[in-house]
mmCIF file of C-alpha atoms in Angstrom:
data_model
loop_
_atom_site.group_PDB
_atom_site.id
_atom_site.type_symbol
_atom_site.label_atom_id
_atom_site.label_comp_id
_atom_site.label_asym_id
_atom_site.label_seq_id
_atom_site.Cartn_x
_atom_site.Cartn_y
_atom_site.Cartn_z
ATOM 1 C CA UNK B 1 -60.469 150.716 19.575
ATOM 2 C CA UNK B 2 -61.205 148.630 16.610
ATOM 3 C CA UNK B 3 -58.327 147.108 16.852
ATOM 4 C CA UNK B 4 -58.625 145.826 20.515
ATOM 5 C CA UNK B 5 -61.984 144.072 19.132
ATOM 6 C CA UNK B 6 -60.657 142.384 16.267
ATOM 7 C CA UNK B 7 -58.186 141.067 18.717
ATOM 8 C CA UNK B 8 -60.920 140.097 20.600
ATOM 9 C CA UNK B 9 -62.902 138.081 18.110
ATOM 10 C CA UNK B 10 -59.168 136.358 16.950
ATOM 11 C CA UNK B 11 -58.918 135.190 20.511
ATOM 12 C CA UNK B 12 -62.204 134.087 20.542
ATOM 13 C CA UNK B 13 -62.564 132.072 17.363
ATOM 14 C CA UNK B 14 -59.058 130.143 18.541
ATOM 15 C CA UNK B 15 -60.452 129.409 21.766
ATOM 16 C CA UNK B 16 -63.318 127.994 20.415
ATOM 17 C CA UNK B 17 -61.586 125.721 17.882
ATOM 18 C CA UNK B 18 -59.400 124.591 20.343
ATOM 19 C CA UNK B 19 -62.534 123.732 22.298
ATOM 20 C CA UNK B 20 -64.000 121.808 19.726
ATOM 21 C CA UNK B 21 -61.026 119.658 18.695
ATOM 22 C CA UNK B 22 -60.169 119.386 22.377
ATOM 23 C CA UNK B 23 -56.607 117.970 22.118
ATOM 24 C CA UNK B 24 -56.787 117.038 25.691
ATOM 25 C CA UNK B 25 -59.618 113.802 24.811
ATOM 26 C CA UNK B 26 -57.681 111.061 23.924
ATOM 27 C CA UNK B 27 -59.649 107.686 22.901
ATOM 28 C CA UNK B 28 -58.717 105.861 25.945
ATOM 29 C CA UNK B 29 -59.697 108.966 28.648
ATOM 30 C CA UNK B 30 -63.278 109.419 26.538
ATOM 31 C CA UNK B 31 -63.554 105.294 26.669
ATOM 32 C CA UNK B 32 -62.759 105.205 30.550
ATOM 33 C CA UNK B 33 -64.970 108.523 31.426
ATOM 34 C CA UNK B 34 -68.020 106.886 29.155
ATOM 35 C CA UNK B 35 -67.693 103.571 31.106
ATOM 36 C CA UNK B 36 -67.407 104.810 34.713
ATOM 37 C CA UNK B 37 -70.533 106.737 33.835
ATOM 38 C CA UNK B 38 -72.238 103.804 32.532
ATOM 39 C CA UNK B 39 -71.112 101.587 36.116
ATOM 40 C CA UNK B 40 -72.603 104.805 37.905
ATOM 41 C CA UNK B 41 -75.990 104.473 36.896
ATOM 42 C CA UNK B 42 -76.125 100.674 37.561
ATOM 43 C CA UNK B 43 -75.095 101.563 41.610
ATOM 44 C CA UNK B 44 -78.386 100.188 43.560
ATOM 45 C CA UNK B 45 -79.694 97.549 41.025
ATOM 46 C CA UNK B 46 -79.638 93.380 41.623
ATOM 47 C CA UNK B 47 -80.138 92.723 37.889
ATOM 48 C CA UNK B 48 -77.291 95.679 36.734
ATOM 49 C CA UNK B 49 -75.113 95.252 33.427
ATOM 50 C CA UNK B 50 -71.858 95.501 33.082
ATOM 51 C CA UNK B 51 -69.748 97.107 29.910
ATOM 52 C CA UNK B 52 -67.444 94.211 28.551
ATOM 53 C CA UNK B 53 -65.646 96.766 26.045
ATOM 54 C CA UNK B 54 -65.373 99.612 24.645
ATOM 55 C CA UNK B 55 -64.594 101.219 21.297
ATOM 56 C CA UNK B 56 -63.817 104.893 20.975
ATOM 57 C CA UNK B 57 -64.749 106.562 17.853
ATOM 58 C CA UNK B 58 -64.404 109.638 15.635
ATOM 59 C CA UNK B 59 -63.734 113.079 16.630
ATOM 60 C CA UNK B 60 -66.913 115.139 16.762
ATOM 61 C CA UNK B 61 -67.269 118.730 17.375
ATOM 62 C CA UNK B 62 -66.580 119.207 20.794
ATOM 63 C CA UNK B 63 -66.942 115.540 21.500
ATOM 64 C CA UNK B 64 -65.731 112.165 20.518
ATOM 65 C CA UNK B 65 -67.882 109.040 20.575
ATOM 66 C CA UNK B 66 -67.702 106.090 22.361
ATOM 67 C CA UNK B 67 -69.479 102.837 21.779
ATOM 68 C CA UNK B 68 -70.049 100.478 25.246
ATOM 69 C CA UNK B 69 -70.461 96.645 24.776
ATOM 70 C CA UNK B 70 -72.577 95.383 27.636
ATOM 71 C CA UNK B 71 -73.949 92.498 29.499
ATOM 72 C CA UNK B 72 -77.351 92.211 31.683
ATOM 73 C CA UNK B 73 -78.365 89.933 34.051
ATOM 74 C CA UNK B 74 -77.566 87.765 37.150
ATOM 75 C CA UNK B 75 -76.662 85.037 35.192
ATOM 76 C CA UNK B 76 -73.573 84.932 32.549
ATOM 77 C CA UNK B 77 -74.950 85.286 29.050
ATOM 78 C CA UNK B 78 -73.879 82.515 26.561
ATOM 79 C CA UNK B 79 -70.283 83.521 24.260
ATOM 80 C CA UNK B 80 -72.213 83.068 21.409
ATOM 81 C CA UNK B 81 -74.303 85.648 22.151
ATOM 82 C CA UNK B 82 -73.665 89.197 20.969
ATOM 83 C CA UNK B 83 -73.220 92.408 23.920
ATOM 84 C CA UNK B 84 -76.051 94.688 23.529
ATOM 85 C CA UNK B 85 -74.207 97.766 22.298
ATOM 86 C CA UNK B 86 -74.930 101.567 23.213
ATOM 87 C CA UNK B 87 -73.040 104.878 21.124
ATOM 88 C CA UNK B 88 -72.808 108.174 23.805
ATOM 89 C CA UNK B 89 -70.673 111.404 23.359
ATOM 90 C CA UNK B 90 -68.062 112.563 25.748
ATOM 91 C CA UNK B 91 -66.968 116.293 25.983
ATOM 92 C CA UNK B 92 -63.959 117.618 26.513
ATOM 93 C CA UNK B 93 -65.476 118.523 29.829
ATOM 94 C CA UNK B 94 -66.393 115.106 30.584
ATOM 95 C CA UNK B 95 -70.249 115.266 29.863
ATOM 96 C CA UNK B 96 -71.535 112.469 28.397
ATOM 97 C CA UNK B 97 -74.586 112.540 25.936
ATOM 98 C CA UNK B 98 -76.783 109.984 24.474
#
């Protein structure tokens, strides 16, 4: 009996490290998931923004984050002029978190 729990709790603290480094989140899937998210809450808006890049960070614990570069406005914003920038967190799951 004691031996089918500390089986248990070995299965259970490898599942959850595997959840937290989630091997599955690449940069590029985190970058893509943070953006569409960002485009979905513009939906509906005449003066929206739109993300002009992105830059996936470091590995957190069961995240990674992701840093949008954005635009606003109806007009085009001068080059010179820096993006307004914005750092979320995407899960593993795809849940994104400011």
């Amino acid at each position: 009996m004691a031996q089918a729990g500390t089986s248990a709790l070995i299965l259970t603290v490898c599942v959850a490290a595997a959840l937290a480094w989630s091997p599955w989140l690449s940069e590029e899937r985190a970058a893509r998931w943070a953006a569409a998210h960002f485009h979905s809450g513009q939906k509906g808006r005449t003066d929206a923004c739109g993300v002009v890049g992105t830059q996936a960070g470091e590995r957190r614990f069961f995240a990674r984050k992701v840093t949008l570069f954005y635009r606003c406005g109806l007009l085009p914003s001068p080059p010179q002029d820096p993006p307004q920038k914005s750092a979320v967190y995407v899960t593993g799951f795809g849940a994104i978190f400011r």
